[in-house]
Short mmCIF file of C-alpha atoms and ligand atoms in Angstrom, two decimals:
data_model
loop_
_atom_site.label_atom_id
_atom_site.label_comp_id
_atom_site.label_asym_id
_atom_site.label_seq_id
_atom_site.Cartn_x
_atom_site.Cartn_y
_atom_site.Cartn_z
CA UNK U 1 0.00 0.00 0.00
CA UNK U 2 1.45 3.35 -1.15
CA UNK U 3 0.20 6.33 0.88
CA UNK U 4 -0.96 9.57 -0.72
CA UNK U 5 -1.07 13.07 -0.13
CA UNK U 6 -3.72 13.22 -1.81
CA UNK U 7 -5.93 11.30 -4.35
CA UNK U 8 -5.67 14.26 -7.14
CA UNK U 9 -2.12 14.03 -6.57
CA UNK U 10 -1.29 10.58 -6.64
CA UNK U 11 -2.48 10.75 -10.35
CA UNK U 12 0.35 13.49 -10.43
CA UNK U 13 3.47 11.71 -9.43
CA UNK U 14 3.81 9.07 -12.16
CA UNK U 15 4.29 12.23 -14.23
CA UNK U 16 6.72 14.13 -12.01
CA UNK U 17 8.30 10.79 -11.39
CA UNK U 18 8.91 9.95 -15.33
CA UNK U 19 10.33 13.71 -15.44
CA UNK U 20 12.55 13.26 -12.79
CA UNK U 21 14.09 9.84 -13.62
CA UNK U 22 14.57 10.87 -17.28
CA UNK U 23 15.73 14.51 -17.60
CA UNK U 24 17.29 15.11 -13.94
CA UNK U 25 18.37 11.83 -12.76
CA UNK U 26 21.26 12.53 -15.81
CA UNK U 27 22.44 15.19 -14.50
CA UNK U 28 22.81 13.92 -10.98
CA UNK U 29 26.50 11.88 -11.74
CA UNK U 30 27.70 15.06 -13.08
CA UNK U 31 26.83 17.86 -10.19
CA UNK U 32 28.46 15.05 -8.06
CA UNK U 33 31.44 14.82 -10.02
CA UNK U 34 32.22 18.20 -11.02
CA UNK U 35 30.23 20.32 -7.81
CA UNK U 36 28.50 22.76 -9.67
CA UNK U 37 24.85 23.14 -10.46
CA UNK U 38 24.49 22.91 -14.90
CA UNK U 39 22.10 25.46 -16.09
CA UNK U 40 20.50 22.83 -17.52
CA UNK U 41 19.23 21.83 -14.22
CA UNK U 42 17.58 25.46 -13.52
CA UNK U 43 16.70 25.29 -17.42
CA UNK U 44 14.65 21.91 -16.75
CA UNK U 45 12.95 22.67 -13.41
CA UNK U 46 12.00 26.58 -14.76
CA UNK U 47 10.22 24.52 -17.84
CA UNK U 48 8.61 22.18 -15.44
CA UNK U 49 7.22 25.12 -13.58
CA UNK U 50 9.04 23.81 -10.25
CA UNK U 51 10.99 27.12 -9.64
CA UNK U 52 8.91 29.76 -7.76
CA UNK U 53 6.35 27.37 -7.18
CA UNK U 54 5.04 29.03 -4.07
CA UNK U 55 4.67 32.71 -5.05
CA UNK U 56 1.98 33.92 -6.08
CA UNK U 57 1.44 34.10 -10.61
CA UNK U 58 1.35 38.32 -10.61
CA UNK U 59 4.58 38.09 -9.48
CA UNK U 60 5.82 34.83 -11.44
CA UNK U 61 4.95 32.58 -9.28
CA UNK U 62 3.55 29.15 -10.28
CA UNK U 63 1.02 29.98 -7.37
CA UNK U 64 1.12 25.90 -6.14
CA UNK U 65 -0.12 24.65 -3.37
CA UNK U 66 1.80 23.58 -0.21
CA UNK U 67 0.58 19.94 -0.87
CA UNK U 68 1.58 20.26 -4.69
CA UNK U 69 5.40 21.48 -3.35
CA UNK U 70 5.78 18.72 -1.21
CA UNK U 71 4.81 16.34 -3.61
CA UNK U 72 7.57 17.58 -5.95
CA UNK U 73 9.88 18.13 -3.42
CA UNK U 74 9.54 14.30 -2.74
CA UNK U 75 9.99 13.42 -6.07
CA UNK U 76 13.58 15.30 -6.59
CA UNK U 77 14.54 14.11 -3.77
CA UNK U 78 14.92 10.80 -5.13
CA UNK U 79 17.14 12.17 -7.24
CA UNK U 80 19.58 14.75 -6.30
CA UNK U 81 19.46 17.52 -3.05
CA UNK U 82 20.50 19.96 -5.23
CA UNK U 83 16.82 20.04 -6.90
CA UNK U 84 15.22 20.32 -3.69
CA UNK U 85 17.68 23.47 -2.86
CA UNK U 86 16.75 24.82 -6.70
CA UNK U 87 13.17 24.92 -5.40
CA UNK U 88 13.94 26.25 -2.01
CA UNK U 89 15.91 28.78 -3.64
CA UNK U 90 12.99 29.98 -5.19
CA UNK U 91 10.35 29.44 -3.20
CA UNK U 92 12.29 29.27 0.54
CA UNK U 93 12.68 31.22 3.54
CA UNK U 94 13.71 34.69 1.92
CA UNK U 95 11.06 35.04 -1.35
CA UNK U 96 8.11 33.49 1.11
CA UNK U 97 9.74 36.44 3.69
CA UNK U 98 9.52 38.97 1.25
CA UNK U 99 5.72 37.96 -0.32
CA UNK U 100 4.91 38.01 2.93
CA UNK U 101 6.03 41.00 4.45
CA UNK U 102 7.45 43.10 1.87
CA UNK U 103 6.46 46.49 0.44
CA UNK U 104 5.02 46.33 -3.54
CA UNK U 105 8.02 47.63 -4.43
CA UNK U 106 10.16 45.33 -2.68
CA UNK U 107 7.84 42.55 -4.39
CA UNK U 108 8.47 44.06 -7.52
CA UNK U 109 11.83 44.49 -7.57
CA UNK U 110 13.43 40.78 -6.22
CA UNK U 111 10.03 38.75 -6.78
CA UNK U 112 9.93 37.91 -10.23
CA UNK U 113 13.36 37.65 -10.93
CA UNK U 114 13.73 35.21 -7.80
CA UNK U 115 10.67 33.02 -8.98
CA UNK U 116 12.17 32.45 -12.28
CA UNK U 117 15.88 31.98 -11.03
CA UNK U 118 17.19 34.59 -13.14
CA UNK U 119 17.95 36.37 -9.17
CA UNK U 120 19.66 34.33 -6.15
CA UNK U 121 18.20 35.14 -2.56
CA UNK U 122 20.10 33.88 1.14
CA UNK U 123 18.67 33.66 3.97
CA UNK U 124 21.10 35.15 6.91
CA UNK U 125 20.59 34.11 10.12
CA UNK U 126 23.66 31.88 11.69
CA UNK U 127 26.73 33.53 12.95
CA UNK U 128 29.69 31.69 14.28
CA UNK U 129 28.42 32.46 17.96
CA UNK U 130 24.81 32.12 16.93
CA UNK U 131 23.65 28.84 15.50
CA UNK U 132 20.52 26.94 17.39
CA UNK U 133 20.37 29.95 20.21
CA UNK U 134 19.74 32.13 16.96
CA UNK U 135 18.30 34.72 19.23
CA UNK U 136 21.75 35.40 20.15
CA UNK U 137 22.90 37.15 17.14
CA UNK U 138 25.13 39.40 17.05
CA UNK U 139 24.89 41.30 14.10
CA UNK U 140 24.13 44.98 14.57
CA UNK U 141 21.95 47.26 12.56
CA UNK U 142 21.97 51.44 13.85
CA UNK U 143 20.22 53.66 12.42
CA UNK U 144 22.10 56.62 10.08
CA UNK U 145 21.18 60.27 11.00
CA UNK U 146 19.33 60.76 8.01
CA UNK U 147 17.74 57.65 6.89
CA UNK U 148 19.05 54.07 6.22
CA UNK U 149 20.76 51.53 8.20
CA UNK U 150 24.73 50.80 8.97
CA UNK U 151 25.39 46.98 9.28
CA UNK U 152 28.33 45.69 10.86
CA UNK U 153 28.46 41.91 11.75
CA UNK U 154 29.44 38.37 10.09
CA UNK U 155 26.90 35.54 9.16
CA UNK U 156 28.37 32.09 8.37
CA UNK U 157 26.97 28.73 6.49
CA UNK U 158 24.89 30.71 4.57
CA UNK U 159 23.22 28.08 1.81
CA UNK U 160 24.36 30.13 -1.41
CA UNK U 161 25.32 33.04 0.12
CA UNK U 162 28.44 33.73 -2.09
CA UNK U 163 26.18 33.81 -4.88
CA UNK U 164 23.23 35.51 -4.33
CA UNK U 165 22.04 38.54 -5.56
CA UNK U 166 20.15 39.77 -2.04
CA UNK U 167 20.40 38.51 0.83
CA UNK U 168 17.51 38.65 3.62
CA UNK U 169 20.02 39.41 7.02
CA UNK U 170 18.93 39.54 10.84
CA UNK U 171 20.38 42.06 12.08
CA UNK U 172 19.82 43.78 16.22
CA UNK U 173 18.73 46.61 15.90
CA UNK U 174 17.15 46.84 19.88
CA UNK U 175 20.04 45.24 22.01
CA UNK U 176 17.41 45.37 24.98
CA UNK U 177 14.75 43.83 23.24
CA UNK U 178 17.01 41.47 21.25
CA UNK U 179 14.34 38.32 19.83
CA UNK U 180 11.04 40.30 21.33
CA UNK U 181 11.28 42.38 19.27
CA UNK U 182 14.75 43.68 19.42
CA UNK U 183 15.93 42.04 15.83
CA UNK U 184 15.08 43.19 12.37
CA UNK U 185 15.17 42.14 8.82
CA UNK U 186 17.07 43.55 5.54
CA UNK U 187 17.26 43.19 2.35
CA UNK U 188 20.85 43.44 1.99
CA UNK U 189 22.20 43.56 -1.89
CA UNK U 190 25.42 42.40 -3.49
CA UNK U 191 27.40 44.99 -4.42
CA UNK U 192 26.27 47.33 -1.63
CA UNK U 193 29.56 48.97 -0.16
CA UNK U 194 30.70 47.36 2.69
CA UNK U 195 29.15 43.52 2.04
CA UNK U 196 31.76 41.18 1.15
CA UNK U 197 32.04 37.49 0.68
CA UNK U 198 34.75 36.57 2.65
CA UNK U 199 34.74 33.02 2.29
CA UNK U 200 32.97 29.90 1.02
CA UNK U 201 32.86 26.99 2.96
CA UNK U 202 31.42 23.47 1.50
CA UNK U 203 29.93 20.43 3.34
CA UNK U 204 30.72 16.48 3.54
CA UNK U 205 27.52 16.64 0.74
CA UNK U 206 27.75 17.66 -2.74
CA UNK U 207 30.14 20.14 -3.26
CA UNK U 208 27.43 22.05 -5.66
CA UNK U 209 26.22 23.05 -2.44
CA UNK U 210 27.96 25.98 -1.14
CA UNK U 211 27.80 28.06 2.29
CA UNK U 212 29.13 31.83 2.19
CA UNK U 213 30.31 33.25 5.00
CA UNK U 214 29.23 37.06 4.93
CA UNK U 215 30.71 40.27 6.52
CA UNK U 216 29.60 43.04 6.71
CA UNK U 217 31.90 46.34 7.86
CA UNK U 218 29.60 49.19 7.86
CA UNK U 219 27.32 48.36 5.48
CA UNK U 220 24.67 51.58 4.92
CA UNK U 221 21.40 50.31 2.94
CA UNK U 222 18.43 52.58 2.74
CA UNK U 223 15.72 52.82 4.38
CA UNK U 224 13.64 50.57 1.80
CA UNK U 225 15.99 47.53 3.14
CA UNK U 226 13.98 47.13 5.85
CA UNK U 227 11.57 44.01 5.26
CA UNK U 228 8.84 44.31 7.31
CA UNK U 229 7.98 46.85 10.99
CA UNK U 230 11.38 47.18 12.13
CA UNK U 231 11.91 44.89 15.20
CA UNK U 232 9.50 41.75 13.60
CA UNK U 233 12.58 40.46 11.93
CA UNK U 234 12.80 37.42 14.39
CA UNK U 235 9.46 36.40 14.21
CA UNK U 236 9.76 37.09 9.97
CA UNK U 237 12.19 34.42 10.05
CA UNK U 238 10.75 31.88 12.83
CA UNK U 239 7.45 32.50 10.59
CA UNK U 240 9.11 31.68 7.24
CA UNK U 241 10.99 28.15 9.10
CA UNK U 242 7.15 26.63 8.98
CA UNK U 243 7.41 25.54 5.34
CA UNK U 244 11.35 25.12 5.71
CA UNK U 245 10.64 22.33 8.06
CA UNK U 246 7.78 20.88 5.94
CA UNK U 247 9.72 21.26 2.83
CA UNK U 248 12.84 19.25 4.54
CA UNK U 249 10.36 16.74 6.19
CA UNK U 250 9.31 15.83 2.34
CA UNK U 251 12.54 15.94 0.98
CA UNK U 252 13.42 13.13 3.44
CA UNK U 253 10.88 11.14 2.65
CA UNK U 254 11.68 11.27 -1.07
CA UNK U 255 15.14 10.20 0.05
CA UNK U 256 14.24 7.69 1.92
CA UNK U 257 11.91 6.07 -0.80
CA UNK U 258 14.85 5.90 -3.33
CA UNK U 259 17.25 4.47 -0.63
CA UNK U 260 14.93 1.78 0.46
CA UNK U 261 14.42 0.97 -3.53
CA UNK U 262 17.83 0.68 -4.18
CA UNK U 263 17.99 -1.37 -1.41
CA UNK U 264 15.92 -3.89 -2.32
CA UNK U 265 16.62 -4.01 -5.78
CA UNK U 266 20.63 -4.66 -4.49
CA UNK U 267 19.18 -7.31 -2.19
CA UNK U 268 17.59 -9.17 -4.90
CA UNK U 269 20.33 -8.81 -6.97
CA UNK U 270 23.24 -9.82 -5.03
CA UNK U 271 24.42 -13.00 -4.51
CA UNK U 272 26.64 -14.45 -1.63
CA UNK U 273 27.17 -17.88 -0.31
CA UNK U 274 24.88 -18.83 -3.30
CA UNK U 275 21.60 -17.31 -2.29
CA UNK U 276 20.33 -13.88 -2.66
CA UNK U 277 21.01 -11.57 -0.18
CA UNK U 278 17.09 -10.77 0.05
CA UNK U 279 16.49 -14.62 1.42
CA UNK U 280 18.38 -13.93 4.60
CA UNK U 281 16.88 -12.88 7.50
CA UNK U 282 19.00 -10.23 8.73
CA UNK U 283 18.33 -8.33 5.59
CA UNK U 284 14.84 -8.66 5.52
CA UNK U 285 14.87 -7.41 8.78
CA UNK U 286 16.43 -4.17 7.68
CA UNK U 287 14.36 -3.71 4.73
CA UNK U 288 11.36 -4.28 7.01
CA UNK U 289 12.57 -1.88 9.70
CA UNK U 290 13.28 0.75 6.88
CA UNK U 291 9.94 0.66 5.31
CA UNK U 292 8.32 0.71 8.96
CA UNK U 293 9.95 3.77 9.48
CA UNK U 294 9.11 5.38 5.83
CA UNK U 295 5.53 4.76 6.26
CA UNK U 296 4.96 6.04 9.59
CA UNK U 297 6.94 8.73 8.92
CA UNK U 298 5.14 9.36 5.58
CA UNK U 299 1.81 9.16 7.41
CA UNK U 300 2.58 11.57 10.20
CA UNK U 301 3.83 14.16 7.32
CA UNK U 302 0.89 13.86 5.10
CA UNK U 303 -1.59 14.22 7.99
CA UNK U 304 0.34 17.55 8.88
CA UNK U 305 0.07 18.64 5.60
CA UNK U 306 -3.80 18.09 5.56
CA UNK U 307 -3.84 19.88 7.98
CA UNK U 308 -1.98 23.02 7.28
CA UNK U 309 -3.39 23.41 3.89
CA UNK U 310 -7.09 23.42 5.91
CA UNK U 311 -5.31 26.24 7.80
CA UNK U 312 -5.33 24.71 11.08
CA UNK U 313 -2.64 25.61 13.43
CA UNK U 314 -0.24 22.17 14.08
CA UNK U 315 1.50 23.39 16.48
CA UNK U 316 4.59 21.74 17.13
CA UNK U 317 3.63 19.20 14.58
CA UNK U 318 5.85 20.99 11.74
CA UNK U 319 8.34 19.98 14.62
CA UNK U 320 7.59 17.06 14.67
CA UNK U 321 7.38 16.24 10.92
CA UNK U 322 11.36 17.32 10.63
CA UNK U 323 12.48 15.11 13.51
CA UNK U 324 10.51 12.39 12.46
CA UNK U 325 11.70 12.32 8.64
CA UNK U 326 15.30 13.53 9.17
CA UNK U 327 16.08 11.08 11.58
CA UNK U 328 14.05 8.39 9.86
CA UNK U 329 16.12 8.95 6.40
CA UNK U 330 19.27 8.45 8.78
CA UNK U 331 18.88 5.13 9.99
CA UNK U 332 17.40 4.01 6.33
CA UNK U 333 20.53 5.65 4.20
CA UNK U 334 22.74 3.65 7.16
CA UNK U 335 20.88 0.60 6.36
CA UNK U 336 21.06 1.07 2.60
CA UNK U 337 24.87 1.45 3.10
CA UNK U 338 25.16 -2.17 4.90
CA UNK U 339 22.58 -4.13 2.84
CA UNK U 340 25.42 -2.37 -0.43
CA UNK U 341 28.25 -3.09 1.44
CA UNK U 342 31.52 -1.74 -0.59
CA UNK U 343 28.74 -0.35 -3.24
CA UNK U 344 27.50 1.73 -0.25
CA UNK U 345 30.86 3.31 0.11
CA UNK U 346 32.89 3.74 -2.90
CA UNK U 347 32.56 7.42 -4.51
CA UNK U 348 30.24 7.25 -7.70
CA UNK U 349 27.64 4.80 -6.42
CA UNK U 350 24.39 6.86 -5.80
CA UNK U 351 23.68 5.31 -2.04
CA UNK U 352 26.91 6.93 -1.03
CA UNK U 353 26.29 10.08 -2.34
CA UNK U 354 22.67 10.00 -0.65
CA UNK U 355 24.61 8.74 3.00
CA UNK U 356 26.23 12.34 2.76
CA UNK U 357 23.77 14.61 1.64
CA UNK U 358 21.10 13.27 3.29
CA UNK U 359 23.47 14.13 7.40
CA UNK U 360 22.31 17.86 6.77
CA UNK U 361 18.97 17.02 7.65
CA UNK U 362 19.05 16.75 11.29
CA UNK U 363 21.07 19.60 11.11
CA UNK U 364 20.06 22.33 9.06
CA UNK U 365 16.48 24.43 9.73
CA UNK U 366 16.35 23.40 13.49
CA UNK U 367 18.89 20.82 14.61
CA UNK U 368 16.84 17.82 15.68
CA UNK U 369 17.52 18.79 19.26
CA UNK U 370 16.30 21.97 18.33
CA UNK U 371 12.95 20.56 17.22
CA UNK U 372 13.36 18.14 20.66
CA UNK U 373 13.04 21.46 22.40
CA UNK U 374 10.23 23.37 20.71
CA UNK U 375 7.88 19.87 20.74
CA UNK U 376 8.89 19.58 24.71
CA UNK U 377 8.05 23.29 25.00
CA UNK U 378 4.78 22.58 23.26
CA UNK U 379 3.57 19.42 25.44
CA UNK U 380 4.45 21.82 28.75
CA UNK U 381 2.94 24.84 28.23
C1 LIG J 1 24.60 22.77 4.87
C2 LIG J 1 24.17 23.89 5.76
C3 LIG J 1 23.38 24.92 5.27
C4 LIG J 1 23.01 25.98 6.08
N1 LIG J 1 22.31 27.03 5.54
C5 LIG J 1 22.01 28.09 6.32
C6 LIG J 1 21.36 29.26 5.77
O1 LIG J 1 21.06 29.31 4.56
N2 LIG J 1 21.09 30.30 6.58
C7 LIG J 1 21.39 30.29 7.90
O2 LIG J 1 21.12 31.28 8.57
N3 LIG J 1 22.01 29.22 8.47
C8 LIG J 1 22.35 28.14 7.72
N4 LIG J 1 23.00 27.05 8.25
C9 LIG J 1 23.33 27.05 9.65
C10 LIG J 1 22.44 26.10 10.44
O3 LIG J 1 21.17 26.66 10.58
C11 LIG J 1 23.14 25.85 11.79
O4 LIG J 1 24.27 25.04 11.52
C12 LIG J 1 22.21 25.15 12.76
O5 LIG J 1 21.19 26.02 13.16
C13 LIG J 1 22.94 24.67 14.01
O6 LIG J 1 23.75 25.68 14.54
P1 LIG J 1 25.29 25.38 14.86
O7 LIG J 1 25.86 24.69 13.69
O8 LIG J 1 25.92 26.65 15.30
O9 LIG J 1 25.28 24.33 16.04
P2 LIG J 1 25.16 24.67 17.61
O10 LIG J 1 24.05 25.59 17.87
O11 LIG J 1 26.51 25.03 18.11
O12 LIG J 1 24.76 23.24 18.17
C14 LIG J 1 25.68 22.15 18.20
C15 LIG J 1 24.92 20.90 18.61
O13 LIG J 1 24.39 21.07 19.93
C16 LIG J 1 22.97 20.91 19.90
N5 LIG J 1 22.40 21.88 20.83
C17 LIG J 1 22.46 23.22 20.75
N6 LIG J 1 21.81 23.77 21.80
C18 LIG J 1 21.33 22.75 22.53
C19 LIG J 1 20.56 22.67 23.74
N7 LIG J 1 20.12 23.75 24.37
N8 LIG J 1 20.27 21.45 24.22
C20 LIG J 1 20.70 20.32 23.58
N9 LIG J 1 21.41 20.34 22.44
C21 LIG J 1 21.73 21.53 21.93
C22 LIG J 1 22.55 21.18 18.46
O14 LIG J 1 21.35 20.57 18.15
C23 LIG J 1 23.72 20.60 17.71
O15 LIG J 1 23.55 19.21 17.60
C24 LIG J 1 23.39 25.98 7.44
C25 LIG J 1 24.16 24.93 7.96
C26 LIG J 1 24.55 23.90 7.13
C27 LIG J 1 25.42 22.80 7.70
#
């Protein structure tokens, strides 16, 4: 039995599915191999109408549905992470943030451009003293006699950062008030004086995915860099995590699914002491565990999903969701590994190129113990 988001989408996936297998799955081998993203890939997913997906059409948009995003999301993921980061580039925390809370004219001047790919946004948050306990920021933002803003501060591990064309940076701006309303959001963009790259770190994943580390020595932007009242920044980007952690939840699950049908396929396959390794117990066992896990986990996600789309409020369920699939997709890519053996570990095989891009999970957009605290916090109150 196959669960489904829904039962007008599970007539979608075969499509998406056929899509992804034939046009991306290609180009997965060589953004592993050479760690860079082809413009074919952003040429393929804009044409698919998977860039942008969740902005609205008058600004580009594809104007999807949270249910419809996931579903994709799922689907790359059984291919490569770096689709699922083309679509959260495009549709993530900073052009939701700006939608959201932005002026017209900051919609008109990054939305479009960001929908369609043509513009690269960050999302700046983490400093090197300021990761989980984001609150703790350090970043400054005063305010110019005048008008505008002067920046000074460093963000690190910022997913694209190097590269993008604006980035959305958390800044204090109300040392007393600090995350109640002591922190604000800007729209910070390359080029302005006094923003520099000043380094580009990359991960035990793909090296197509890259993490900037951003300074900022003085940096004056205008008043019209201010996204949203001044002071809301911290709940801007708390508010924009909701479909972060969704978005990763799904992406794990796609992962999963591809690991656990490698798996079995490899099982069948393999031979050793001249029976398949799919008659032996021990196997089994994993394959069994594995698929436990991806159901339940799928389940839980796709109830949460139901319900955010009716516009309920989950809660810590979004929480929840992460934990569940991030550390689900970690004990099925470990599994995947064993039931491969060598094939699981040499460079160039795809379940060893899922084992490392799939450890950012429980990491990234909450650290699982992060999402520990926030469901404990929940079930205390
Ligand atoms: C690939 C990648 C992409 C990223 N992209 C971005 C981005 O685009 N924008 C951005 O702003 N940031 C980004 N980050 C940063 C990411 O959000 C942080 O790494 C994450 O929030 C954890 O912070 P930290 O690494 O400083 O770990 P720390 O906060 O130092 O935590 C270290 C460990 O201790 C645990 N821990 C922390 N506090 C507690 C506690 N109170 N109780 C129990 N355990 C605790 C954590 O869960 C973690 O396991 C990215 C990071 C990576 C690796």
């Amino acid at each position: 039995m196959r669960l489904e988001i829904t039962p007008e989408l599970a007539e979608l996936r075969p499509s998406v599915r056929r899509f992804v297998t034939e046009r991306l799955e290609p180009l997965a081998e060589e953004i592993d191999r050479t760690g860079r993203i082809p413009e074919e890939a952003w040429r393929l997913m804009r044409g698919q109408g998977w860039l942008g997906m969740l902005l609205p059409p008058e600004y580009g948009g594809g104007g999807t549905d949270l249910a419809t995003y996931c579903l994709v999301m799922e689907e790359v993921a059984r291919s490569h992470r770096v689709f699922t980061l083309l679509m959260d580039y495009t549709s993530g925390l900073t052009p939701v943030a700006i939608h959201r809370h932005g002026t017209e004219a900051q919609k008109r001047r990054w939305l479009r451009g960001l929908a369609d790919g043509t513009l690269r946004a960050a999302f700046g948050l983490t400093e090197p003293e300021a990761g989980s306990d984001s609150a703790a920021i350090r970043t400054r933002a005063e305010r110019v006699p005048g008008g505008g803003w002067r920046i000074n501060g460093r963000k690190h591990w910022i997913s694209g950062g190097h590269a993008a064309d604006v980035v959305m940076v958390m800044a204090v701006t109300d040392p007393a008030k600090r995350a109640r309303g002591g922190i604000s959001a800007f729209l910070v963009e390359r080029g302005t004086p006094g923003f520099e790259v000043t380094r580009v770190d990359t991960t035990i994943g793909s090296a197509a995915i890259e993490l900037g580390e951003l300074t900022f020595t003085d940096c004056v932007v205008p008043e019209e860099a201010l996204l949203g009242a001044e002071g809301a920044g911290f709940a801007i980007a708390m508010g924009s995590l909701l479909n972060g952690r969704l978005g990763v939840a799904h992406a794990c699950l796609g992962a999963a699914d591809r690991l656990l049908e490698m798996s079995v396929a490899h099982a069948k396959r393999r031979v050793t002491f001249g029976k398949p390794l799919a008659e032996r117990q021990a196997i089994q066992w994993m394959l069994a565990d594995s698929e436990t896990e991806l159901q339940t986990a799928r389940a839980f996600a796709y109830e949460t999903l139901r319900r955010v789309t009716a516009g309920e409020e989950v809660g810590s369920a979004a929480s929840i969701c992460k934990l569940a699939c991030s550390e689900m997709v970690g004990r099925v890519a470990d599994r995947a590994v064993q039931i491969h053996g060598g094939m699981g570990l040499v460079r160039g095989f795809p379940v060893e190129r899922f084992y490392r891009d799939i450890r950012h999970y429980r990491v990234g957009e909450g650290a699982s113990e992060v999402q520990r605290m926030l469901i404990a916090r929940d079930l205390l109150r």
